[in-house]
Amino acid sequence: MIPRPFAEIASVGAAVPPRAVTNAELSRTLDTSDEWIVERTGIRERHVATAAQSVAMLAAEASRDAMDRAAIRAADIDAIVLGTASPDRLLPSTACDLQALLGAHNAAAFDVSAACPGYLYALTIAEGLIASGQSRTVLVVGAEKLSTITDWEDRSTAILFGDGAGASVVRRSTRAGRGILSTFIKSDGRLAELLYRPGGGSADPISERVVCSRNHYMKMAGREVFKAAVRTMAEACDEAIRRAGVRPDEIDLLVPHQANIRIIEATAKHAGMPLSKVMINVERYGNTSSASIPLALDQAVTDGRLRSGSLVLLVAFGAGFTWGSAVVRW
Ligand code: UT7
C-alpha cells in the first residue's frame, strides 16, 4: 500500500446559473421578508437555472473549468463520481450524461446519492479508486438543480436552496505531503424523514395524487435538522482532524457546507476557528447541497485564500442523515 496522501485535488471549477433570486423577490409571493431570511440564515440571494439548463450542463461547465486548470483532456479521466440530490433523470445517472457532454469516453461514470455531503462522499470514493490503483484521474463533481425539487409555496424551505455545480480533478499525489490527509463519512438512516421527498420514487411513484399533495418536493423539519447539523458537523471536524494527525490550530481554512450562517458559526466555534479563517458564501448562493463545498473551494482559490501548502478542513451535513469531512493539504 502506498502511504497517504494517495490523491490530491489538482484543481476546482464552478458554474452558477446567471439568474439570481433575491429575498425581496421571494417576499412578493411568500409570507417572509429579507430581514427574517438574513437574520435566520444569512442568505441574501440564490441562483436559479432556466428550464433549458440541466444539472449535467452545469456540471459540464464546472468540469471544463477544473479540467483546464489541471491541464487534462477528457480522455485522461478514468472515473466520474457525481454527487447530486436533484439528478436530471432517475435513470441513467447524471454522471453518464456528464460523461457524454465532456466526451470522457475512457471513464466509468456514476452518481452518489448522499445529499449535501455528496461532494465529500464522492471525494472519498475517488481517493479509494486512486489508492487501489483502479484510477489515476477522477473527476469529482457536486451538481444541483434544487429549484426543481423545492416547493416554492413553502416558506420554510423555498428561501434556502439554490442551483449550481462545482467540480474538481482528483489525481495521484504529485508532491510529497500534498493531498487528502483524511476523510470521514457517516450516516443515520433512522432520521431520513426529517428531510426528504416523500413521493416520486419507487415507494410512491409519481402520480396525480403525489403531485397534488406536493409530495414530490422536499419536506424539512428545520429545527431538528439544524440541531443535528450542528452536532454532527462538530463530530466530523474532530474526526477528520484526528485521522489526519494534525492539530486544530494548524488548519488554515475551514470550508463548511453553506446551509445557514448560524450553523457555520457554531461549527467554526466548535473547531476553534475565528470567522476570518472560514470560507463563507452562503449569502450569495444559499444552500446548493452537494455543490456547496466545491463552489466555496473555487471561490477560496479565486480569492487567494487557498494556496499551495494550505491546510483545509472540509465538513458537511445533509439529508439521510449523512455527514462527512476531510483534511486536505492544498
Ligand atoms: O443542508 C442541510 C439541511 N438543511 C439545513 O441545514 C437547514 C437547517 N435548518 C435551518 O436552517 C433553520 O431551521 C431554518 C432557517 C429552516 C428555520 O429557522 P429557525 O430559526 O429554526 O426557525 P423555526 O423553523 O423554528 O421557525 C420560527 C418561526 C416560526 O413561526 P412561529 O411558529 O414561531 O410563529 C415559523 O413559522 O419562523 C417562522 N418561519 C418564517 N417566518 C418568516 C419559518 N420560515 C419563515 C420564513 N419567513 N421564511
Short mmCIF file of C-alpha atoms and ligand atoms in Angstrom, two decimals:
data_model
loop_
_atom_site.label_atom_id
_atom_site.label_comp_id
_atom_site.label_asym_id
_atom_site.label_seq_id
_atom_site.Cartn_x
_atom_site.Cartn_y
_atom_site.Cartn_z
CA MET A 1 0.00 0.00 0.00
CA ILE A 2 1.35 3.42 -0.95
CA PRO A 3 1.41 5.87 2.00
CA ARG A 4 -1.18 8.65 2.35
CA PRO A 5 -1.69 11.08 0.73
CA PHE A 6 -2.61 8.87 -2.22
CA ALA A 7 -4.55 11.57 -4.01
CA GLU A 8 -4.63 15.33 -4.40
CA ILE A 9 -7.21 17.86 -5.51
CA ALA A 10 -5.40 19.20 -8.55
CA SER A 11 -7.97 21.87 -9.40
CA VAL A 12 -11.51 23.10 -8.88
CA GLY A 13 -14.07 24.72 -11.15
CA ALA A 14 -17.54 26.16 -10.69
CA ALA A 15 -20.70 27.04 -12.56
CA VAL A 16 -23.66 29.05 -11.35
CA PRO A 17 -26.68 29.97 -13.46
CA PRO A 18 -26.79 33.74 -14.09
CA ARG A 19 -30.26 34.41 -12.68
CA ALA A 20 -30.14 35.49 -9.01
CA VAL A 21 -33.37 35.46 -6.99
CA THR A 22 -33.24 37.94 -4.12
CA ASN A 23 -35.04 37.73 -0.80
CA ALA A 24 -37.11 40.73 -1.84
CA GLU A 25 -38.30 38.82 -4.90
CA LEU A 26 -39.35 35.83 -2.75
CA SER A 27 -41.14 38.17 -0.34
CA ARG A 28 -43.51 39.13 -3.15
CA THR A 29 -45.04 35.64 -3.27
CA LEU A 30 -44.26 34.24 0.21
CA ASP A 31 -45.11 35.40 3.72
CA THR A 32 -41.48 36.23 4.53
CA SER A 33 -39.05 39.15 4.50
CA ASP A 34 -35.46 39.95 3.64
CA GLU A 35 -34.89 40.78 7.31
CA TRP A 36 -36.14 37.37 8.54
CA ILE A 37 -34.18 35.40 5.94
CA VAL A 38 -30.91 37.28 6.52
CA GLU A 39 -31.18 37.08 10.30
CA ARG A 40 -32.12 33.36 10.43
CA THR A 41 -30.00 32.06 7.55
CA GLY A 42 -27.50 34.66 6.29
CA ILE A 43 -28.84 34.15 2.75
CA ARG A 44 -29.40 37.22 0.54
CA GLU A 45 -29.85 35.58 -2.84
CA ARG A 46 -29.68 32.22 -4.58
CA HIS A 47 -29.20 31.34 -8.25
CA VAL A 48 -31.83 29.51 -10.24
CA ALA A 49 -31.29 27.66 -13.52
CA THR A 50 -33.56 28.00 -16.55
CA ALA A 51 -35.65 25.06 -17.75
CA ALA A 52 -33.07 24.52 -20.50
CA GLN A 53 -30.08 24.30 -18.10
CA SER A 54 -29.72 20.73 -16.86
CA VAL A 55 -27.68 19.51 -13.91
CA ALA A 56 -25.35 17.76 -16.38
CA MET A 57 -24.86 21.05 -18.28
CA LEU A 58 -23.98 22.94 -15.09
CA ALA A 59 -21.67 20.07 -14.12
CA ALA A 60 -20.01 20.13 -17.55
CA GLU A 61 -19.30 23.86 -17.27
CA ALA A 62 -17.72 23.42 -13.84
CA SER A 63 -15.81 20.33 -15.01
CA ARG A 64 -14.34 22.05 -18.07
CA ASP A 65 -13.16 24.83 -15.78
CA ALA A 66 -11.44 22.32 -13.48
CA MET A 67 -10.01 20.30 -16.39
CA ASP A 68 -8.49 23.43 -17.99
CA ARG A 69 -6.89 24.42 -14.70
CA ALA A 70 -5.39 20.94 -14.20
CA ALA A 71 -4.42 20.82 -17.91
CA ILE A 72 -6.09 17.48 -18.52
CA ARG A 73 -8.12 16.27 -21.51
CA ALA A 74 -11.43 14.44 -21.34
CA ALA A 75 -9.68 11.24 -22.48
CA ASP A 76 -7.47 11.35 -19.36
CA ILE A 77 -10.43 10.87 -16.98
CA ASP A 78 -10.73 7.32 -15.61
CA ALA A 79 -13.83 7.89 -13.47
CA ILE A 80 -16.55 10.49 -12.94
CA VAL A 81 -18.14 10.45 -9.48
CA LEU A 82 -21.00 12.94 -9.20
CA GLY A 83 -22.86 13.83 -6.02
CA THR A 84 -26.40 15.09 -6.54
CA ALA A 85 -29.76 15.18 -4.79
CA SER A 86 -31.51 16.50 -7.91
CA PRO A 87 -30.48 14.23 -10.80
CA ASP A 88 -31.70 15.18 -14.28
CA ARG A 89 -33.33 11.77 -14.63
CA LEU A 90 -33.78 8.86 -12.25
CA LEU A 91 -32.23 6.59 -14.88
CA PRO A 92 -29.45 6.69 -16.03
CA SER A 93 -27.12 8.64 -13.76
CA THR A 94 -26.39 12.32 -14.35
CA ALA A 95 -22.69 11.32 -14.31
CA CYS A 96 -23.29 9.37 -17.55
CA ASP A 97 -24.91 12.42 -19.16
CA LEU A 98 -21.92 14.49 -17.99
CA GLN A 99 -19.53 11.91 -19.45
CA ALA A 100 -21.25 12.21 -22.83
CA LEU A 101 -21.17 16.02 -22.74
CA LEU A 102 -17.44 16.01 -21.93
CA GLY A 103 -16.55 13.20 -24.31
CA ALA A 104 -14.77 11.42 -21.45
CA HIS A 105 -15.08 8.07 -23.18
CA ASN A 106 -12.48 6.24 -21.09
CA ALA A 107 -14.27 6.88 -17.81
CA ALA A 108 -16.58 4.89 -15.56
CA ALA A 109 -19.37 7.26 -14.50
CA PHE A 110 -21.84 7.06 -11.64
CA ASP A 111 -23.81 9.21 -9.20
CA VAL A 112 -23.55 9.29 -5.42
CA SER A 113 -26.78 9.95 -3.54
CA ALA A 114 -25.59 11.43 -0.24
CA ALA A 115 -27.29 14.84 -0.31
CA CYS A 116 -25.25 17.81 0.95
CA PRO A 117 -22.04 15.88 1.75
CA GLY A 118 -22.27 14.35 -1.76
CA TYR A 119 -19.02 16.01 -2.85
CA LEU A 120 -17.21 14.67 0.24
CA TYR A 121 -18.61 11.17 -0.31
CA ALA A 122 -17.51 11.38 -3.97
CA LEU A 123 -14.07 12.61 -2.91
CA THR A 124 -13.74 9.67 -0.52
CA ILE A 125 -14.65 7.22 -3.30
CA ALA A 126 -12.20 8.93 -5.68
CA GLU A 127 -9.41 8.62 -3.15
CA GLY A 128 -10.19 4.90 -2.80
CA LEU A 129 -10.21 4.38 -6.59
CA ILE A 130 -6.80 6.03 -6.80
CA ALA A 131 -5.33 4.24 -3.76
CA SER A 132 -6.42 0.84 -5.12
CA GLY A 133 -4.85 1.55 -8.50
CA GLN A 134 -8.23 1.46 -10.31
CA SER A 135 -7.93 5.07 -11.46
CA ARG A 136 -5.27 7.71 -11.92
CA THR A 137 -7.51 10.70 -12.62
CA VAL A 138 -11.03 11.12 -11.25
CA LEU A 139 -13.48 13.95 -11.86
CA VAL A 140 -15.31 14.64 -8.59
CA VAL A 141 -18.45 16.73 -9.00
CA GLY A 142 -21.25 18.16 -6.88
CA ALA A 143 -24.11 19.50 -9.01
CA GLU A 144 -27.67 20.52 -8.25
CA LYS A 145 -30.83 22.00 -9.65
CA LEU A 146 -32.63 22.14 -6.31
CA SER A 147 -35.07 24.69 -7.72
CA THR A 148 -36.88 21.76 -9.37
CA ILE A 149 -37.43 19.85 -6.10
CA THR A 150 -38.18 22.91 -3.96
CA ASP A 151 -41.78 23.77 -3.10
CA TRP A 152 -41.90 27.47 -3.98
CA GLU A 153 -45.07 27.82 -1.90
CA ASP A 154 -43.38 26.57 1.31
CA ARG A 155 -41.63 29.48 3.01
CA SER A 156 -39.74 27.18 5.39
CA THR A 157 -37.72 25.65 2.53
CA ALA A 158 -38.12 27.90 -0.53
CA ILE A 159 -35.87 30.57 0.95
CA LEU A 160 -32.96 28.19 1.49
CA PHE A 161 -31.95 26.41 -1.68
CA GLY A 162 -30.17 27.31 -4.91
CA ASP A 163 -28.69 25.79 -8.08
CA GLY A 164 -25.05 25.38 -9.08
CA ALA A 165 -22.19 23.00 -9.69
CA GLY A 166 -18.62 22.53 -8.57
CA ALA A 167 -16.05 20.09 -9.89
CA SER A 168 -12.52 19.04 -9.16
CA VAL A 169 -9.83 16.96 -10.80
CA VAL A 170 -8.51 14.46 -8.28
CA ARG A 171 -5.37 12.56 -9.19
CA ARG A 172 -2.47 10.66 -7.70
CA SER A 173 -0.43 12.91 -5.43
CA THR A 174 2.32 14.57 -7.36
CA ARG A 175 4.16 16.19 -4.44
CA ALA A 176 5.17 14.62 -1.14
CA GLY A 177 2.71 15.55 1.59
CA ARG A 178 0.24 17.25 -0.78
CA GLY A 179 -3.26 15.84 -0.98
CA ILE A 180 -6.07 14.26 1.01
CA LEU A 181 -4.78 13.56 4.53
CA SER A 182 -8.05 12.18 5.91
CA THR A 183 -11.69 11.58 5.12
CA PHE A 184 -14.64 10.70 7.34
CA ILE A 185 -18.17 9.79 6.22
CA LYS A 186 -21.13 8.65 8.30
CA SER A 187 -24.93 8.31 8.10
CA ASP A 188 -28.03 7.74 10.23
CA GLY A 189 -30.95 6.49 8.14
CA ARG A 190 -33.29 6.44 11.14
CA LEU A 191 -33.66 10.20 10.72
CA ALA A 192 -34.48 10.12 7.00
CA GLU A 193 -37.95 11.64 7.34
CA LEU A 194 -36.71 14.86 8.90
CA LEU A 195 -35.51 15.94 5.43
CA TYR A 196 -36.87 14.04 2.43
CA ARG A 197 -39.02 13.84 -0.67
CA PRO A 198 -41.91 11.55 0.29
CA GLY A 199 -43.20 10.85 -3.23
CA GLY A 200 -42.00 10.33 -6.74
CA GLY A 201 -39.69 7.36 -6.10
CA SER A 202 -40.47 3.64 -6.27
CA ALA A 203 -42.16 3.61 -2.84
CA ASP A 204 -44.79 6.09 -4.02
CA PRO A 205 -44.38 6.54 -7.77
CA ILE A 206 -45.22 9.81 -9.42
CA SER A 207 -48.99 10.17 -9.81
CA GLU A 208 -51.64 12.86 -9.82
CA ARG A 209 -52.11 12.25 -6.09
CA VAL A 210 -48.38 12.72 -5.37
CA VAL A 211 -48.25 15.93 -7.38
CA CYS A 212 -51.48 17.37 -5.93
CA SER A 213 -50.24 16.71 -2.37
CA ARG A 214 -46.90 18.34 -3.35
CA ASN A 215 -45.15 15.23 -2.04
CA HIS A 216 -42.56 15.23 -4.83
CA TYR A 217 -40.99 18.30 -3.19
CA MET A 218 -38.53 18.43 -0.30
CA LYS A 219 -40.03 18.45 3.21
CA MET A 220 -37.91 19.50 6.16
CA ALA A 221 -38.27 19.70 9.94
CA GLY A 222 -35.97 22.74 10.06
CA ARG A 223 -35.29 22.98 13.78
CA GLU A 224 -34.43 19.27 14.20
CA VAL A 225 -32.24 19.36 11.11
CA PHE A 226 -30.49 22.45 12.43
CA LYS A 227 -29.64 20.76 15.74
CA ALA A 228 -28.38 17.60 14.03
CA ALA A 229 -26.28 19.66 11.62
CA VAL A 230 -24.51 21.47 14.46
CA ARG A 231 -23.89 18.23 16.40
CA THR A 232 -22.68 16.09 13.51
CA MET A 233 -20.53 18.75 11.84
CA ALA A 234 -18.71 19.21 15.16
CA GLU A 235 -18.12 15.45 15.36
CA ALA A 236 -16.96 15.38 11.73
CA CYS A 237 -14.46 18.23 12.27
CA ASP A 238 -12.92 16.43 15.24
CA GLU A 239 -12.73 13.11 13.41
CA ALA A 240 -11.11 14.44 10.22
CA ILE A 241 -8.51 16.34 12.27
CA ARG A 242 -7.80 13.26 14.42
CA ARG A 243 -7.46 10.98 11.40
CA ALA A 244 -5.16 13.46 9.62
CA GLY A 245 -2.87 13.60 12.65
CA VAL A 246 -2.79 17.40 12.64
CA ARG A 247 -3.52 19.96 15.37
CA PRO A 248 -6.69 22.08 15.09
CA ASP A 249 -4.60 25.26 15.20
CA GLU A 250 -2.72 24.12 12.08
CA ILE A 251 -5.86 24.40 9.93
CA ASP A 252 -5.59 27.46 7.65
CA LEU A 253 -9.13 27.44 6.27
CA LEU A 254 -12.43 25.81 7.25
CA VAL A 255 -14.74 25.24 4.27
CA PRO A 256 -18.10 24.16 5.70
CA HIS A 257 -21.29 23.25 3.85
CA GLN A 258 -23.15 26.52 3.23
CA ALA A 259 -26.60 25.79 4.69
CA ASN A 260 -27.10 28.53 7.25
CA ILE A 261 -24.72 31.16 8.68
CA ARG A 262 -25.72 30.15 12.22
CA ILE A 263 -24.72 26.50 11.58
CA ILE A 264 -21.43 27.71 10.05
CA GLU A 265 -20.73 29.94 13.08
CA ALA A 266 -21.48 27.10 15.52
CA THR A 267 -19.20 24.75 13.58
CA ALA A 268 -16.39 27.31 13.50
CA LYS A 269 -16.78 27.93 17.22
CA HIS A 270 -16.54 24.21 17.97
CA ALA A 271 -13.46 23.88 15.75
CA GLY A 272 -11.89 26.89 17.49
CA MET A 273 -11.62 28.75 14.18
CA PRO A 274 -12.11 32.55 14.00
CA LEU A 275 -14.53 33.53 11.21
CA SER A 276 -11.58 35.10 9.38
CA LYS A 277 -10.44 31.51 8.72
CA VAL A 278 -13.83 30.31 7.50
CA MET A 279 -14.99 30.35 3.89
CA ILE A 280 -18.50 31.82 3.77
CA ASN A 281 -20.54 32.49 0.63
CA VAL A 282 -23.99 31.37 1.79
CA GLU A 283 -25.24 34.93 1.31
CA ARG A 284 -24.76 34.66 -2.49
CA TYR A 285 -25.79 31.11 -3.28
CA GLY A 286 -27.92 29.77 -0.41
CA ASN A 287 -27.78 26.03 0.16
CA THR A 288 -26.63 24.30 -3.04
CA SER A 289 -26.35 20.87 -1.36
CA SER A 290 -23.55 18.81 -2.94
CA ALA A 291 -22.31 21.80 -4.98
CA SER A 292 -21.82 23.88 -1.85
CA ILE A 293 -18.30 22.77 -0.86
CA PRO A 294 -16.73 22.80 -4.35
CA LEU A 295 -18.34 26.21 -5.03
CA ALA A 296 -16.81 27.53 -1.81
CA LEU A 297 -13.44 25.92 -2.64
CA ASP A 298 -13.48 27.54 -6.06
CA GLN A 299 -14.12 30.94 -4.52
CA ALA A 300 -11.43 30.37 -1.89
CA VAL A 301 -8.88 29.67 -4.65
CA THR A 302 -10.03 32.67 -6.73
CA ASP A 303 -9.86 34.95 -3.68
CA GLY A 304 -6.33 33.74 -2.87
CA ARG A 305 -7.42 32.24 0.47
CA LEU A 306 -6.30 28.75 -0.57
CA ARG A 307 -2.73 28.50 -1.75
CA SER A 308 -0.32 25.68 -2.36
CA GLY A 309 0.51 24.22 1.05
CA SER A 310 -2.64 25.49 2.84
CA LEU A 311 -4.25 23.03 5.23
CA VAL A 312 -8.01 22.98 4.68
CA LEU A 313 -10.80 21.31 6.63
CA LEU A 314 -13.98 20.42 4.69
CA VAL A 315 -17.20 19.48 6.50
CA ALA A 316 -20.83 18.90 5.50
CA PHE A 317 -24.17 17.53 6.69
CA GLY A 318 -27.40 16.67 4.91
CA ALA A 319 -30.44 14.51 4.23
CA GLY A 320 -30.17 10.87 5.20
CA PHE A 321 -28.89 12.00 7.61
CA THR A 322 -25.41 11.97 6.13
CA TRP A 323 -22.30 13.84 7.20
CA GLY A 324 -18.65 13.91 6.32
CA SER A 325 -15.36 15.74 6.46
CA ALA A 326 -11.84 15.78 5.06
CA VAL A 327 -8.50 17.40 5.76
CA VAL A 328 -6.57 18.31 2.61
CA ARG A 329 -3.09 19.76 2.14
CA TRP A 330 -3.66 22.03 -0.87
O1 UT7 B 1 -28.29 21.25 4.04
C1 UT7 B 1 -28.60 20.65 5.24
C2 UT7 B 1 -30.02 20.68 5.51
N1 UT7 B 1 -30.64 21.90 5.85
C3 UT7 B 1 -30.28 22.69 6.89
O2 UT7 B 1 -29.23 22.59 7.44
C4 UT7 B 1 -31.27 23.68 7.37
C5 UT7 B 1 -31.40 23.61 8.86
N2 UT7 B 1 -32.42 24.46 9.43
C6 UT7 B 1 -32.39 25.82 9.36
O3 UT7 B 1 -31.52 26.39 8.74
C7 UT7 B 1 -33.42 26.59 10.14
O4 UT7 B 1 -34.12 25.70 10.98
C8 UT7 B 1 -34.43 27.36 9.26
C9 UT7 B 1 -33.73 28.53 8.58
C10 UT7 B 1 -35.03 26.44 8.21
C11 UT7 B 1 -35.55 27.92 10.12
O5 UT7 B 1 -35.02 28.76 11.13
P1 UT7 B 1 -35.45 28.57 12.66
O6 UT7 B 1 -34.78 29.63 13.40
O7 UT7 B 1 -35.15 27.15 13.04
O8 UT7 B 1 -36.99 28.85 12.60
P2 UT7 B 1 -38.21 27.89 13.00
O9 UT7 B 1 -38.38 26.80 11.99
O10 UT7 B 1 -38.05 27.50 14.43
O11 UT7 B 1 -39.41 28.89 12.87
C12 UT7 B 1 -39.53 30.04 13.69
C13 UT7 B 1 -40.71 30.86 13.23
C14 UT7 B 1 -41.98 30.03 13.05
O12 UT7 B 1 -43.08 30.82 13.42
P3 UT7 B 1 -43.74 30.64 14.88
O13 UT7 B 1 -44.16 29.20 14.96
O14 UT7 B 1 -42.65 30.97 15.87
O15 UT7 B 1 -44.87 31.61 14.85
C15 UT7 B 1 -42.03 29.80 11.55
O16 UT7 B 1 -43.35 29.60 11.09
O17 UT7 B 1 -40.42 31.43 11.95
C16 UT7 B 1 -41.47 31.08 11.03
N3 UT7 B 1 -40.87 30.99 9.70
C17 UT7 B 1 -40.72 32.04 8.89
N4 UT7 B 1 -41.02 33.35 9.03
C18 UT7 B 1 -40.73 34.16 8.02
C19 UT7 B 1 -40.38 29.87 9.09
N5 UT7 B 1 -39.91 30.20 7.88
C20 UT7 B 1 -40.12 31.53 7.72
C21 UT7 B 1 -39.84 32.44 6.70
N6 UT7 B 1 -40.14 33.75 6.89
N7 UT7 B 1 -39.23 32.07 5.54
#
